[in-house]
Coordinates of C-alpha atoms and ligand atoms in Angstrom, one line a residue:
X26 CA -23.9 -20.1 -10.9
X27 CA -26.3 -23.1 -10.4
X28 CA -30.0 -21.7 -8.9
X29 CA -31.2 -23.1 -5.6
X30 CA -34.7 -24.1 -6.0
X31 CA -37.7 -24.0 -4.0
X32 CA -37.2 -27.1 -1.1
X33 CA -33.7 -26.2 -0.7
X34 CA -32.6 -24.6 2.6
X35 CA -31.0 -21.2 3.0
X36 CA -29.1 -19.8 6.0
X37 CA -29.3 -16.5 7.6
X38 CA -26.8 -15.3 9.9
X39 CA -28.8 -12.8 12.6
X40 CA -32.3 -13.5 14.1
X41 CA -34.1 -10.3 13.6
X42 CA -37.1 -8.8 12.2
X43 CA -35.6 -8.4 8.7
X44 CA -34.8 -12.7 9.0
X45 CA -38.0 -12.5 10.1
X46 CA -39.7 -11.4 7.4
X47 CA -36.9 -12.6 5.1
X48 CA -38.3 -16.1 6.2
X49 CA -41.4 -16.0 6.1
X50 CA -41.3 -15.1 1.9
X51 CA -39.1 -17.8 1.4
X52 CA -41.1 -20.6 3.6
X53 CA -44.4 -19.0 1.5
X54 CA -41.9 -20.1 -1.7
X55 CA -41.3 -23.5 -0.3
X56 CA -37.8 -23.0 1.2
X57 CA -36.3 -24.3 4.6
X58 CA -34.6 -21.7 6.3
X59 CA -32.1 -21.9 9.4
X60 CA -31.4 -18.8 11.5
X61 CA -28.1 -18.4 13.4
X62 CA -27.7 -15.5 16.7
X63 CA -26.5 -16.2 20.0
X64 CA -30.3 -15.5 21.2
X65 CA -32.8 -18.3 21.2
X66 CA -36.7 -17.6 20.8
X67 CA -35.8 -15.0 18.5
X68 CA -37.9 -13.2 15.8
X69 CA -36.3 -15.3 12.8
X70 CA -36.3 -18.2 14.7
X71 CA -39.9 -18.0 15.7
X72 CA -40.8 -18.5 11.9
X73 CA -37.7 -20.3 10.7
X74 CA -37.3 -24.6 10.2
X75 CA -34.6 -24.6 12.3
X76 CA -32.9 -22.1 14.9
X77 CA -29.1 -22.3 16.0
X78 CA -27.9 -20.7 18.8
X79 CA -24.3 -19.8 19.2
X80 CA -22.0 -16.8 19.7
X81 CA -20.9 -15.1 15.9
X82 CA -17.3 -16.2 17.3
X83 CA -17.8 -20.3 16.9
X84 CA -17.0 -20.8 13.8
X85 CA -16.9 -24.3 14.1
X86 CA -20.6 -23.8 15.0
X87 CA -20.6 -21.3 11.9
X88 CA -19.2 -24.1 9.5
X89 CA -21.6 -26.7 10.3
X90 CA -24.4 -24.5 9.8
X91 CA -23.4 -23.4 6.7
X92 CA -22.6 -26.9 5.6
X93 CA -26.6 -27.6 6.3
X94 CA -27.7 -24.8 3.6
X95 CA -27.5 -24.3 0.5
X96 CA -26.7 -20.2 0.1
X97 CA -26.0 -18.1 3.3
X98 CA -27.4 -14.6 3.5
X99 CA -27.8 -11.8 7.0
X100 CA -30.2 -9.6 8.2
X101 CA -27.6 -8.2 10.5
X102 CA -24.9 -6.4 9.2
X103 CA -22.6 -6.2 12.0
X104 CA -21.9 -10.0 11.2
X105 CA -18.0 -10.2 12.1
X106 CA -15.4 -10.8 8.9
X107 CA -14.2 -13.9 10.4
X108 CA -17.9 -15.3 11.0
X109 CA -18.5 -14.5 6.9
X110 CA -15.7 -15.8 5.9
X111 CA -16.1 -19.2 8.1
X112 CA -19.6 -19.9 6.4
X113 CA -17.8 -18.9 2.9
X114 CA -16.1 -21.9 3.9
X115 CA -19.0 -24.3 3.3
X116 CA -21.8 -22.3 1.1
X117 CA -21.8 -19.5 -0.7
X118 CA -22.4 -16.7 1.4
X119 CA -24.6 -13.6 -0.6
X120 CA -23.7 -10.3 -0.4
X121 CA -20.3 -11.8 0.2
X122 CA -18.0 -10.9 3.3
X123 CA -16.1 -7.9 1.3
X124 CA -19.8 -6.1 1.5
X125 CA -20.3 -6.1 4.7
X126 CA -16.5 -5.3 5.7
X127 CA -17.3 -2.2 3.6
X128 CA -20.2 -1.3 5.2
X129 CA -20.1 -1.8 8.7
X130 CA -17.9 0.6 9.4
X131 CA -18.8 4.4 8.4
X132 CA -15.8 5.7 7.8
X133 CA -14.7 2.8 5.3
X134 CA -17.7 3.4 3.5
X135 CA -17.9 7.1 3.2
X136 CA -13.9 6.2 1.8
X137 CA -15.2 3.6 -0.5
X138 CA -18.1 6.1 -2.1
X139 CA -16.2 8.6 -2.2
X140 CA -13.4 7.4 -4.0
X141 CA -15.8 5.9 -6.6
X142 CA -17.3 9.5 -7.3
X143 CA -20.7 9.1 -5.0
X144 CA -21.6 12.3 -3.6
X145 CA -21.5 12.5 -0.2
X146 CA -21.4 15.5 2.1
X147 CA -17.8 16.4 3.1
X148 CA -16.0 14.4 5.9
X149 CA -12.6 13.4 7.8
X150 CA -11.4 11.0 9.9
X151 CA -10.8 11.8 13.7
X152 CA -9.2 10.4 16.2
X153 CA -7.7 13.5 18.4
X154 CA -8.5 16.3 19.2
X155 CA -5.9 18.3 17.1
X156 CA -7.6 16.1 14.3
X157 CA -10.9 17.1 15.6
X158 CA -10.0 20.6 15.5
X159 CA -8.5 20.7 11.9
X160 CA -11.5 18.5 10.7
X161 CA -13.7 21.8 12.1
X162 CA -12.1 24.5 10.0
X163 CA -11.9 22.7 7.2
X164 CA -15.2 21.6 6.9
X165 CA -16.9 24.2 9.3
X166 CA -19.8 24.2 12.0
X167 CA -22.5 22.7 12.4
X168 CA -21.2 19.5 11.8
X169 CA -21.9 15.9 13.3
X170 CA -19.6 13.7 14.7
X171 CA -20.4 10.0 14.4
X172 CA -18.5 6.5 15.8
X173 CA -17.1 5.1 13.0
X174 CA -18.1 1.5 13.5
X175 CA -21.0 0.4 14.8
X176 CA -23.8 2.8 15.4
X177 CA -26.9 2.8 14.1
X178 CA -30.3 4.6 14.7
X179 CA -28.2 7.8 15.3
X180 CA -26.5 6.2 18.6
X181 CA -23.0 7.5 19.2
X182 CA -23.4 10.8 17.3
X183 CA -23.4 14.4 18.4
X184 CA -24.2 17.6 16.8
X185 CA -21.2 20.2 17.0
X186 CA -23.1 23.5 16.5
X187 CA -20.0 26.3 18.2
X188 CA -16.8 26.1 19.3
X189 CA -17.5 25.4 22.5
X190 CA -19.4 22.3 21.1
X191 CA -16.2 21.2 19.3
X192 CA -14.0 21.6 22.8
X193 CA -16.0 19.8 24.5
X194 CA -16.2 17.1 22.0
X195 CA -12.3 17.1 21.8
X196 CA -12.2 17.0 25.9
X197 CA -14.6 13.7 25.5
X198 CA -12.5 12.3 22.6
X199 CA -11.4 8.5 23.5
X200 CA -8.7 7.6 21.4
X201 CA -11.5 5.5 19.1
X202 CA -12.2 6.4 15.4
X203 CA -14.9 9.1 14.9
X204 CA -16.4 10.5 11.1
X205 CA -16.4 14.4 11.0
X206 CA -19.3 15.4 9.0
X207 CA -20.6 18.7 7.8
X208 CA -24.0 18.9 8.3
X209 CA -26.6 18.5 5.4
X210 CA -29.3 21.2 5.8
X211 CA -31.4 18.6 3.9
X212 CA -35.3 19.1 2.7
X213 CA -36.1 15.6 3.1
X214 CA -34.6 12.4 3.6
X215 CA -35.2 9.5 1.0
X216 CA -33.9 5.9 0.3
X217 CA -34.1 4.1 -2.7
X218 CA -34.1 0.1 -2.1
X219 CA -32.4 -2.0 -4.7
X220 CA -31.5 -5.3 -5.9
X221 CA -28.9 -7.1 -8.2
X222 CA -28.6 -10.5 -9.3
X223 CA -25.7 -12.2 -10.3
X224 CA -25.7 -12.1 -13.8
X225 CA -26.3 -8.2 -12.9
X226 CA -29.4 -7.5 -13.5
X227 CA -31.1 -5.1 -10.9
X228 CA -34.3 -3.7 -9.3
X229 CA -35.7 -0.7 -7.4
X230 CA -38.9 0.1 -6.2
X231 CA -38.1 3.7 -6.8
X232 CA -37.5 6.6 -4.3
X233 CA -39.4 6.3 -0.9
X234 CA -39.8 8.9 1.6
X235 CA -38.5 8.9 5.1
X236 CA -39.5 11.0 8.1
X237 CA -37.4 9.9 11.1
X238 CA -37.8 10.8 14.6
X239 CA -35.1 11.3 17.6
X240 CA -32.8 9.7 14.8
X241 CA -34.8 6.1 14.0
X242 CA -37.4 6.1 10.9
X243 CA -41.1 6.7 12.1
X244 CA -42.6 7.3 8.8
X245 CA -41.5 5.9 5.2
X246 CA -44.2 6.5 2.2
X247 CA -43.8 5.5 -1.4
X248 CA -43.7 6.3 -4.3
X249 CA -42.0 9.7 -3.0
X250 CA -43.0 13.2 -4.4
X251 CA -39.7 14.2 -5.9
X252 CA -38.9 15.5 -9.5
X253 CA -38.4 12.5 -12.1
X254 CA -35.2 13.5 -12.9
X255 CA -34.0 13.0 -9.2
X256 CA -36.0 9.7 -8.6
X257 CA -33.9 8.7 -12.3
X258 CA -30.6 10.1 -10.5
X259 CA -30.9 8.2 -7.5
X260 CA -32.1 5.0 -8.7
X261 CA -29.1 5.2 -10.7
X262 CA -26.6 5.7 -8.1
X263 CA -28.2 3.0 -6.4
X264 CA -27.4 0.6 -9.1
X265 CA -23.7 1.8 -9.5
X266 CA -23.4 1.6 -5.8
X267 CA -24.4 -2.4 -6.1
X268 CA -22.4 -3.1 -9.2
X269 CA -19.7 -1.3 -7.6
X270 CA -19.6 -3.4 -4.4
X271 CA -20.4 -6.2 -6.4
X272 CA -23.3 -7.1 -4.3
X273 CA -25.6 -10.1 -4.7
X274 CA -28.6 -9.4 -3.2
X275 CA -30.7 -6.2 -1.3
X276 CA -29.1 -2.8 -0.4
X277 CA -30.4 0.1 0.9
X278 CA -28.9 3.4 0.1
X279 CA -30.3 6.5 2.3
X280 CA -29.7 9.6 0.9
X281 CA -29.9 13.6 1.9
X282 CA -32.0 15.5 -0.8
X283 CA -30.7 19.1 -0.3
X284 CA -32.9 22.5 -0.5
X285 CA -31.3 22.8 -3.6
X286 CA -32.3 19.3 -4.8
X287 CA -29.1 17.9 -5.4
X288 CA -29.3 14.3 -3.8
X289 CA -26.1 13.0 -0.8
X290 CA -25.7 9.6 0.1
X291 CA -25.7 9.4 4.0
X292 CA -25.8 5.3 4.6
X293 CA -25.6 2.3 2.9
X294 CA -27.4 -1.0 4.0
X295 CA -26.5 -4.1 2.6
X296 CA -29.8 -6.0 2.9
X297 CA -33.0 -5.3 3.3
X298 CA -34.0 -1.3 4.8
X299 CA -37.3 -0.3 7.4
X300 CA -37.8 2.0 4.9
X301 CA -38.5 -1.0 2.0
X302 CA -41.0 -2.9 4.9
X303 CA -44.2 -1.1 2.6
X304 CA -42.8 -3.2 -0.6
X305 CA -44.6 -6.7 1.6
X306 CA -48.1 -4.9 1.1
X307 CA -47.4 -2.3 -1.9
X308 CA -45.4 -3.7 -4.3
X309 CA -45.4 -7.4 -6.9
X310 CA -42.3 -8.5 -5.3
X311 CA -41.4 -7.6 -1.8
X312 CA -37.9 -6.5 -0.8
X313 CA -37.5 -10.2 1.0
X314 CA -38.7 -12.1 -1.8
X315 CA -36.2 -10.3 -4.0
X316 CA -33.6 -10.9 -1.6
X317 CA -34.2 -14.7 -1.9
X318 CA -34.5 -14.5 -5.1
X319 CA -31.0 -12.8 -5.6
X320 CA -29.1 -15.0 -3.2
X321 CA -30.9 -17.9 -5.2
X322 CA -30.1 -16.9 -8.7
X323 CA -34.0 -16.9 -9.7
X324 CA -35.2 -14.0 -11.9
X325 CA -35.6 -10.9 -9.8
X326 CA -39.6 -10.1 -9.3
X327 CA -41.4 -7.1 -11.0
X328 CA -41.1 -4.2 -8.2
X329 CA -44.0 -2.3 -9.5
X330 CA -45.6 -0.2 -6.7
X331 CA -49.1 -1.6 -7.2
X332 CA -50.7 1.5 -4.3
X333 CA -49.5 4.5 -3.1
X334 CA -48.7 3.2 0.6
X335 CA -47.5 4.6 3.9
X336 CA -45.7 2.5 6.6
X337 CA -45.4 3.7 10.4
X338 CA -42.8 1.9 12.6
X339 CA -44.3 0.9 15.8
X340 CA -42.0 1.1 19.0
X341 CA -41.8 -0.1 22.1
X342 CA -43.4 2.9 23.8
X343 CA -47.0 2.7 22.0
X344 CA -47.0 -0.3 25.3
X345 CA -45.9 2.4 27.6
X346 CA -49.7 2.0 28.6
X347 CA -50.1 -1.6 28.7
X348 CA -51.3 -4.0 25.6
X349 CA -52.1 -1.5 22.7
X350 CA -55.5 -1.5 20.8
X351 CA -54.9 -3.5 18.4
X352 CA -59.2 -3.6 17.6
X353 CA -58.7 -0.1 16.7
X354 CA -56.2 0.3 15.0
X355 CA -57.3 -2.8 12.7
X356 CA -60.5 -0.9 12.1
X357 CA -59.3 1.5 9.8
X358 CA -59.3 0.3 6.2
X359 CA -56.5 -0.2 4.3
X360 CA -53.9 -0.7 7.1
X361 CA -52.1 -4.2 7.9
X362 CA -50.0 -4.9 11.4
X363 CA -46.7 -6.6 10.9
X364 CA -45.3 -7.9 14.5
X365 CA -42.1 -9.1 15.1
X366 CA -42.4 -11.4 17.8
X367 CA -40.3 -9.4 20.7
X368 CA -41.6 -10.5 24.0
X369 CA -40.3 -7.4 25.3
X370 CA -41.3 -4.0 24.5
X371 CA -38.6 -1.3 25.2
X372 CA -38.8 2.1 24.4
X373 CA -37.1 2.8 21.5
X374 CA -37.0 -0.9 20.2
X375 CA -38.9 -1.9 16.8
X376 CA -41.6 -4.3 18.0
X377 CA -43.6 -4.0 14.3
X378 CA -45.1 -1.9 11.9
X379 CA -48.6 -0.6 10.0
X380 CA -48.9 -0.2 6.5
X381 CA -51.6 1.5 4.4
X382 CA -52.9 1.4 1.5
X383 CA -55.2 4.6 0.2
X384 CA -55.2 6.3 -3.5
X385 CA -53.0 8.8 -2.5
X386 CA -49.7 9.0 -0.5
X387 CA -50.7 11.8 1.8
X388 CA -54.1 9.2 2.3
X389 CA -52.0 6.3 3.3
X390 CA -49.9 8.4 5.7
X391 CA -53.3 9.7 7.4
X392 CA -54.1 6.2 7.8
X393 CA -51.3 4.6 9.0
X394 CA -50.7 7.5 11.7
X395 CA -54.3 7.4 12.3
X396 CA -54.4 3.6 13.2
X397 CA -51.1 4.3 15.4
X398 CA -52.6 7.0 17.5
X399 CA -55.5 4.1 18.0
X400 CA -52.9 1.8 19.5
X401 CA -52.9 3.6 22.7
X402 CA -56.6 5.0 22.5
X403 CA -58.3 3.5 25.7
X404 CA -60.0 -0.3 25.1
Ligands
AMP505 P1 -27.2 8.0 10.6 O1 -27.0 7.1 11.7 O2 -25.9 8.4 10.0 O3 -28.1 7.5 9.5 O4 -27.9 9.3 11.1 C1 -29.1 9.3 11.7 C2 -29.9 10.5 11.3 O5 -29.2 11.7 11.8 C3 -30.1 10.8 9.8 O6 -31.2 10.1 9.4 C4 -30.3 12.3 9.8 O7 -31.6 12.6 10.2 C5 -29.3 12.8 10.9 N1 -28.0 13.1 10.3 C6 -26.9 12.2 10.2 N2 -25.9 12.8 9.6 C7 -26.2 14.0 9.3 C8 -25.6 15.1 8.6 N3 -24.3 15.0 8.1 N4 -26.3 16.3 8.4 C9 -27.6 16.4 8.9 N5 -28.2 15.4 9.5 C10 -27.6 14.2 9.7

């Protein structure tokens, strides 16, 4: 496989903040890089050479764009099959189309680790309410019950605590695919980012830590306090998972670390995670430059964690109160503001993030909490 040096251009299908920050380490590396959404002024495009706008569905639209780039990558991974394989057409397209069919739909991916011997917690497919039923004793209560395709950030799931729970989740039942999960009484939730190249060699930045709240990360820290032997464990299933989807590239893998310490994979991401956005200020190589680096066949960076770091996701609601205060927050040493460049600030939506840097984890998560709280402090 031929590299793609520095001056060549590289396409990325979605216009988020991951393309975002995706382009912004490859124009620092001397890339071009072309976004394409159906959204125009968008987060990618803001910092990319050139922005296309056009539903997923013109793949005429889809060919020509590849046809301008040399390697196609996505920060989105709900990038429809036929849009991959359209731009597969014209450049290669890294993690290829077969990734992202595999993981953009739950209960294909739950199948797929599974059947490769990845531990996850138990699970059935449901589509009626006999099914629903069956799934119940067989796994047992509480359980969760997620959309198989498309949901993210916990939306479409619900918690199935009693029986009455389960019948009234049978009575809503609408003939679409659901994923019947037992609930993980987890201790914490962790995610180990990774990378593999295609002459397979691979990177992590080790295990990272992840508080969420109302189901979308709020706090991620690295490195995470766990046992070696279960940062070794799940760096190593990380790996297999990539060589086993044969991906080119980042993924993310979140995983459930039980009471009992025994590590579940929940979720799979195939690029770059929220929960890797400390790498940009922590780490050698950032989870964006490795991505470019993958999809362009140049040596993967070093991924030593150069500070313990702490990263707090800012949404839309620290604006509830009009434009936060950014002074403040920008006073307390050791933390950096990443934006993404979203005009508008919804509650709920990922507008940017803080990172900090201290000598200890606990440190940097005091400071990076501390300089959110001064986002809405009066100016
Ligand atoms: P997901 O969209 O599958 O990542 O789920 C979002 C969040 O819901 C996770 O980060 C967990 O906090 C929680 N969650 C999801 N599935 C389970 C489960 N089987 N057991 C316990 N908590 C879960």
């Amino acid at each position: 496989m031929d590299r793609i040096l520095p001056g060549s251009a590289v396409g990325v299908l979605g216009s988020g903040q991951l393309g975002r920050m995706f382009a912004i380490a490859a124009r620092q590396m001397g890339y071009r890089v072309h976004t394409f959404s159906p959204d125009t002024d968008t987060p990618t495009g803001q910092v990319a050479d050139v922005e296309v706008t056009a539903p997923y569905d013109d793949l005429d639209k889809v060919r020509e764009f590849a046809a301008g780039v040399k390697v196609v990558t996505f920060e989105f991974e709900n990038v429809p099959a036929p849009t991959a394989a359209a731009a597969a057409e014209r450049a290669p397209v890294r993690p290829a189309g077969e990734v992202l069919h595999t993981t953009q739909q739950r209960l294909r991916e739950k199948t797929f680790l599974a059947r490769h011997g990845f531990p996850v917690t138990g699970f059935r497919a449901v589509r009626t309410p006999d099914e629903l039923r069956a799934a119940s004793s067989d796994l047992g209560l509480p359980a969760v019950l997620k959309t198989a395709s498309f949901g993210y950030d916990g939306k479409g799931q619900r918690k199935l605590a009693s029986a009455a729970d389960v019948d009234a989740a049978a009575a809503a039942l609408d003939g679409r695919e659901y994923v019947y999960e037992a609930f993980v009484d987890f201790e914490r939730e962790v995610s180990v980012v990774a990378a593999r190249a295609a002459d397979g060699a691979h990177a992590d930045w080790g295990v990272i830590d992840n508080t969420h709240r109302n189901h979308i990360l709020d706090l991620s820290v690295a490195p995470a306090e766990v046992p070696p032997a279960v940062a070794r464990e799940a760096a190593d299933l990380a790996h297999g998972i990539l060589r086993q989807l044969g991906v080119v590239g980042v993924l993310c893998v979140e995983f459930f670390l039980t009471k009992s310490g025994k590590l579940l994979v929940n979720e799979l991401a195939p690029r770059p995670h929220n929960s890797g956005h400390l790498t940009i200020d922590a780490s050698v190589t950032s989870q964006f430059e490795q991505q470019l680096r993958a999809v362009c066949n140049l040596p993967l960076g070093s991924t030593r964690i150069r500070q313990p770091s702490a990263m707090a996701n800012l949404l839309g609601d620290v604006w509830e109160r009009g434009e936060p205060n950014w002074a403040a927050a920008l006073a307390v040493p050791g933390v950096k503001l990443h934006l993404y460049g979203k005009s508008e600030a919804r509650p709920g939506r990922k507008m940017g993030h803080l990172t900090a840097l201290a000598e200890t984890t606990t440190e940097a998560a005091k400071l990076a909490l501390r300089a959110r709280e001064l986002l809405v402090s009066p100016r």
